[in-house]
Short mmCIF file of C-alpha atoms in Angstrom, two decimals:
data_model
loop_
_atom_site.label_atom_id
_atom_site.label_comp_id
_atom_site.label_asym_id
_atom_site.label_seq_id
_atom_site.Cartn_x
_atom_site.Cartn_y
_atom_site.Cartn_z
CA UNK A 1 111.03 106.39 114.55
CA UNK A 2 112.11 105.11 118.00
CA UNK A 3 109.79 106.34 120.73
CA UNK A 4 109.86 106.19 124.53
CA UNK A 5 107.89 103.23 125.90
CA UNK A 6 105.34 105.47 127.64
CA UNK A 7 103.88 106.50 124.28
CA UNK A 8 101.21 104.06 123.04
CA UNK A 9 100.84 105.52 119.55
CA UNK A 10 101.35 103.39 116.46
CA UNK A 11 103.14 104.45 113.32
CA UNK A 12 101.45 104.29 109.91
CA UNK A 13 103.97 103.45 107.14
CA UNK A 14 101.59 104.61 104.41
CA UNK A 15 101.06 108.03 105.97
CA UNK A 16 104.76 108.38 106.69
CA UNK A 17 105.67 107.57 103.07
CA UNK A 18 103.25 110.18 101.65
CA UNK A 19 106.19 112.57 101.19
CA UNK A 20 108.88 109.94 100.83
CA UNK A 21 111.02 111.98 98.42
CA UNK A 22 111.02 115.05 100.64
CA UNK A 23 111.73 113.04 103.78
CA UNK A 24 114.46 111.08 102.02
CA UNK A 25 116.55 114.02 100.81
CA UNK A 26 118.14 114.76 104.21
CA UNK A 27 119.16 111.10 104.49
CA UNK A 28 120.99 111.34 101.20
CA UNK A 29 122.68 114.56 102.26
CA UNK A 30 123.74 112.89 105.51
CA UNK A 31 125.28 109.72 104.13
CA UNK A 32 127.02 111.66 101.38
CA UNK A 33 129.35 112.96 104.09
CA UNK A 34 130.20 109.49 105.40
CA UNK A 35 133.50 108.61 103.74
CA UNK A 36 133.64 104.94 104.68
CA UNK A 37 134.95 102.93 101.73
CA UNK A 38 134.56 99.26 102.64
CA UNK A 39 132.65 98.90 105.91
CA UNK A 40 131.86 95.37 107.08
CA UNK A 41 128.84 96.31 109.21
CA UNK A 42 126.35 99.15 108.73
CA UNK A 43 123.42 99.77 111.11
CA UNK A 44 120.42 102.10 110.75
CA UNK A 45 118.80 102.90 114.09
CA UNK A 46 115.22 104.00 113.50
CA UNK A 47 114.99 102.45 110.03
CA UNK A 48 111.27 103.05 109.57
CA UNK A 49 109.79 101.28 106.53
CA UNK A 50 113.25 100.52 105.12
CA UNK A 51 113.10 102.60 101.95
CA UNK A 52 116.15 104.60 103.02
CA UNK A 53 118.00 101.79 104.76
CA UNK A 54 118.02 99.98 101.41
CA UNK A 55 120.17 102.81 100.05
CA UNK A 56 122.86 101.87 102.56
CA UNK A 57 122.95 98.39 101.07
CA UNK A 58 123.17 99.85 97.58
CA UNK A 59 126.11 102.06 98.56
CA UNK A 60 127.98 99.33 100.45
CA UNK A 61 126.79 96.07 98.83
CA UNK A 62 129.45 93.96 100.57
CA UNK A 63 128.48 95.14 104.03
CA UNK A 64 126.13 93.44 106.48
CA UNK A 65 123.35 96.05 106.73
CA UNK A 66 120.98 95.92 109.71
CA UNK A 67 117.89 98.09 110.34
CA UNK A 68 116.34 98.49 113.79
CA UNK A 69 113.09 100.23 114.72
CA UNK A 70 110.76 100.21 117.73
CA UNK A 71 107.66 100.13 115.51
CA UNK A 72 106.48 96.63 114.57
CA UNK A 73 104.39 98.19 111.79
CA UNK A 74 107.41 99.85 110.25
CA UNK A 75 109.59 96.74 110.52
CA UNK A 76 106.88 94.58 108.99
CA UNK A 77 106.78 96.93 105.99
CA UNK A 78 110.59 96.97 105.76
CA UNK A 79 110.83 93.18 105.82
CA UNK A 80 108.48 93.02 102.86
CA UNK A 81 111.02 94.83 100.72
CA UNK A 82 113.36 91.80 100.32
CA UNK A 83 116.28 94.17 99.75
CA UNK A 84 119.15 92.28 101.36
CA UNK A 85 118.85 94.12 104.67
CA UNK A 86 118.12 92.47 108.03
CA UNK A 87 115.37 94.26 109.96
CA UNK A 88 114.46 93.85 113.63
CA UNK A 89 112.16 95.43 116.20
CA UNK A 90 114.05 96.95 119.10
CA UNK A 91 114.81 100.01 121.21
CA UNK A 92 118.04 101.74 120.28
CA UNK A 93 118.71 102.55 123.96
CA UNK A 94 119.08 98.83 124.66
CA UNK A 95 120.79 97.94 121.35
CA UNK A 96 124.19 96.28 121.68
CA UNK A 97 125.81 94.71 118.60
CA UNK A 98 127.86 91.54 118.88
CA UNK A 99 130.87 93.58 117.79
CA UNK A 100 131.43 97.31 117.16
CA UNK A 101 130.00 98.44 113.82
CA UNK A 102 131.78 100.40 111.11
CA UNK A 103 128.96 102.77 110.19
CA UNK A 104 126.12 103.71 112.53
CA UNK A 105 123.33 105.85 111.06
CA UNK A 106 120.25 107.35 112.67
CA UNK A 107 117.91 109.45 110.55
CA UNK A 108 115.12 111.57 112.09
CA UNK A 109 114.96 109.35 115.17
CA UNK A 110 116.93 110.71 118.09
CA UNK A 111 114.60 113.68 118.49
CA UNK A 112 112.05 111.29 120.05
CA UNK A 113 114.41 110.54 122.94
CA UNK A 114 114.61 113.43 125.45
CA UNK A 115 117.84 111.96 126.78
CA UNK A 116 119.51 111.47 123.42
CA UNK A 117 122.37 113.87 124.17
CA UNK A 118 123.35 111.70 127.12
CA UNK A 119 122.88 108.62 124.93
CA UNK A 120 125.41 109.64 122.29
CA UNK A 121 128.53 108.43 124.19
CA UNK A 122 126.86 105.02 124.53
CA UNK A 123 126.13 104.92 120.81
CA UNK A 124 129.68 105.93 120.02
CA UNK A 125 130.91 103.04 122.15
CA UNK A 126 129.17 100.70 119.67
CA UNK A 127 131.21 102.10 116.77
CA UNK A 128 134.55 100.54 115.81
CA UNK A 129 137.74 102.59 115.98
CA UNK A 130 137.94 104.60 112.78
CA UNK A 131 134.22 104.08 112.21
CA UNK A 132 131.43 106.55 111.59
CA UNK A 133 128.46 107.83 113.56
CA UNK A 134 126.06 109.88 111.45
CA UNK A 135 122.66 111.25 112.42
CA UNK A 136 120.12 113.83 111.37
CA UNK A 137 117.36 115.37 113.49
CA UNK A 138 114.69 117.96 112.71
CA UNK A 139 115.39 121.40 114.11
CA UNK A 140 112.10 123.10 113.31
CA UNK A 141 110.27 122.75 116.63
CA UNK A 142 109.58 126.46 116.97
CA UNK A 143 107.90 126.61 113.58
CA UNK A 144 104.09 126.93 113.30
CA UNK A 145 103.78 123.27 112.31
CA UNK A 146 104.80 122.43 115.88
CA UNK A 147 103.82 125.45 117.94
CA UNK A 148 100.22 125.39 116.72
CA UNK A 149 99.89 121.73 117.67
CA UNK A 150 101.51 122.37 121.04
CA UNK A 151 99.36 125.41 121.86
CA UNK A 152 96.16 123.70 120.80
CA UNK A 153 96.97 120.54 122.75
CA UNK A 154 97.37 122.61 125.93
CA UNK A 155 93.79 123.91 125.69
CA UNK A 156 90.61 122.42 127.02
CA UNK A 157 89.11 119.98 126.32
CA UNK A 158 92.22 118.39 124.77
CA UNK A 159 94.81 118.81 127.50
CA UNK A 160 93.38 116.08 129.72
CA UNK A 161 94.24 113.59 126.97
CA UNK A 162 97.40 115.10 125.50
CA UNK A 163 99.30 115.91 128.68
CA UNK A 164 102.54 113.93 128.76
CA UNK A 165 102.47 112.57 125.19
CA UNK A 166 105.76 112.23 123.35
CA UNK A 167 106.99 115.38 121.63
CA UNK A 168 110.21 115.60 119.59
CA UNK A 169 113.11 117.93 120.47
CA UNK A 170 116.71 118.44 119.37
CA UNK A 171 119.77 120.64 119.86
CA UNK A 172 121.83 123.02 117.72
CA UNK A 173 124.71 121.63 115.62
CA UNK A 174 127.32 123.22 117.92
CA UNK A 175 125.99 121.28 120.90
CA UNK A 176 126.44 117.96 119.15
CA UNK A 177 129.84 119.01 117.76
CA UNK A 178 131.17 119.99 121.19
CA UNK A 179 130.03 116.75 122.76
CA UNK A 180 131.43 114.40 120.11
CA UNK A 181 134.65 116.37 119.61
CA UNK A 182 135.13 116.12 123.34
CA UNK A 183 134.95 112.36 122.97
CA UNK A 184 137.83 112.44 120.49
CA UNK A 185 135.86 112.41 117.23
CA UNK A 186 136.50 114.41 114.09
CA UNK A 187 133.09 116.06 113.64
CA UNK A 188 131.27 117.62 110.69
CA UNK A 189 128.07 119.34 111.93
CA UNK A 190 125.77 121.63 109.99
CA UNK A 191 122.16 122.65 109.44
CA UNK A 192 120.03 123.07 106.33
CA UNK A 193 116.58 124.55 105.84
CA UNK A 194 114.68 122.84 103.05
CA UNK A 195 111.75 124.57 101.34
CA UNK A 196 109.35 121.76 100.59
CA UNK A 197 106.67 122.65 98.06
CA UNK A 198 103.64 120.55 98.97
CA UNK A 199 100.38 120.02 97.11
CA UNK A 200 97.02 118.46 97.87
CA UNK A 201 94.43 119.17 100.55
CA UNK A 202 95.92 120.36 103.87
CA UNK A 203 99.41 119.12 102.95
CA UNK A 204 101.16 120.42 106.06
CA UNK A 205 98.66 118.55 108.24
CA UNK A 206 99.27 115.42 106.18
CA UNK A 207 103.01 115.85 106.75
CA UNK A 208 102.91 116.40 110.52
CA UNK A 209 100.19 113.85 111.18
CA UNK A 210 102.60 111.18 109.95
CA UNK A 211 105.39 112.25 112.33
CA UNK A 212 105.56 114.93 115.02
CA UNK A 213 101.83 115.35 115.61
CA UNK A 214 100.99 111.65 115.55
CA UNK A 215 101.31 110.95 119.29
CA UNK A 216 99.07 113.91 120.08
CA UNK A 217 96.41 112.89 117.60
CA UNK A 218 96.36 109.28 118.75
CA UNK A 219 96.05 110.34 122.39
CA UNK A 220 92.66 111.93 121.67
CA UNK A 221 89.46 109.86 121.76
CA UNK A 222 87.15 109.51 118.78
CA UNK A 223 85.07 112.60 118.29
CA UNK A 224 87.47 114.88 120.09
CA UNK A 225 90.26 113.91 117.69
CA UNK A 226 88.22 115.02 114.70
CA UNK A 227 87.45 118.35 116.40
CA UNK A 228 91.15 118.88 117.13
CA UNK A 229 92.13 118.00 113.59
CA UNK A 230 89.73 120.50 112.03
CA UNK A 231 91.00 123.34 114.23
CA UNK A 232 94.59 122.26 113.63
CA UNK A 233 94.07 122.22 109.86
CA UNK A 234 92.45 125.65 109.88
CA UNK A 235 95.35 127.20 111.81
CA UNK A 236 97.90 125.49 109.56
CA UNK A 237 96.18 126.83 106.45
CA UNK A 238 96.58 130.36 107.86
CA UNK A 239 100.22 129.82 108.79
CA UNK A 240 101.08 128.11 105.48
CA UNK A 241 98.91 129.75 102.80
CA UNK A 242 98.38 128.26 99.37
CA UNK A 243 100.56 129.83 96.69
CA UNK A 244 100.28 129.47 92.91
CA UNK A 245 102.96 126.78 93.01
CA UNK A 246 101.78 125.02 96.18
CA UNK A 247 102.21 125.26 99.95
CA UNK A 248 105.76 126.00 101.09
CA UNK A 249 106.92 124.20 104.25
CA UNK A 250 110.30 125.45 105.52
CA UNK A 251 112.01 122.60 107.35
CA UNK A 252 115.26 123.08 109.26
CA UNK A 253 117.34 119.96 109.89
CA UNK A 254 120.52 119.37 111.89
CA UNK A 255 123.22 117.00 110.64
CA UNK A 256 126.17 115.41 112.40
CA UNK A 257 128.84 113.10 110.97
CA UNK A 258 131.50 112.00 113.45
CA UNK A 259 134.54 109.84 112.73
CA UNK A 260 135.79 107.93 115.73
CA UNK A 261 139.53 108.02 116.35
CA UNK A 262 141.46 104.98 115.14
CA UNK A 263 142.21 103.09 111.95
CA UNK A 264 140.02 104.28 109.07
CA UNK A 265 137.97 101.77 107.07
#
């Protein structure tokens, strides 16, 4: 959920949580590969509304669990959970803990930072020897859910408003593995394509309007935004037709779990 400062859009926790179960499954698959047994400090960079960060506290109840997000709206929602986690507003690029942490997690966040590959060594520096860095990023940016939005945003009369808005991007698992292995980590990197079966009116639009398409939609003025949305929905309905069991959204995700060299905790 961390976004570059040039993007003025605001996150909507309610819209984001519409498909909370589907969005949460990759997080569970990610942390299942983190073999830390008794970490003292666990940090979630890009914690969003806190529903997933709370699972870190449940898994490691004796740890000090901290969630950080650049969205004040998301952090406000997270703080309302009263789940034993400390939540703060902040930019992960400037984040520096008082001491290296034992487990550092980032779920569906780094894709918003174009420079995140160059940022990974800095993040690893904040992890204790023997600690864990685990992150997951979407890898579906050439799917219709993204290409339709991108192509439409480049057309008149939208392009004057959408030029330069934040768009997510990521790399293949091998790219992350090579980088972190080169820094001395033991790395587990993989990808999974989930087939989400969605229901309701224009469910793919509902999904993307809460995440990847949100900066584009918020960049458009009233009136023009509604026009864009209707055309976007129509094209998505063609790309993702209704089936007897619902609308199927294939979603590729990239996972990385790296253990830093040193004593294991």
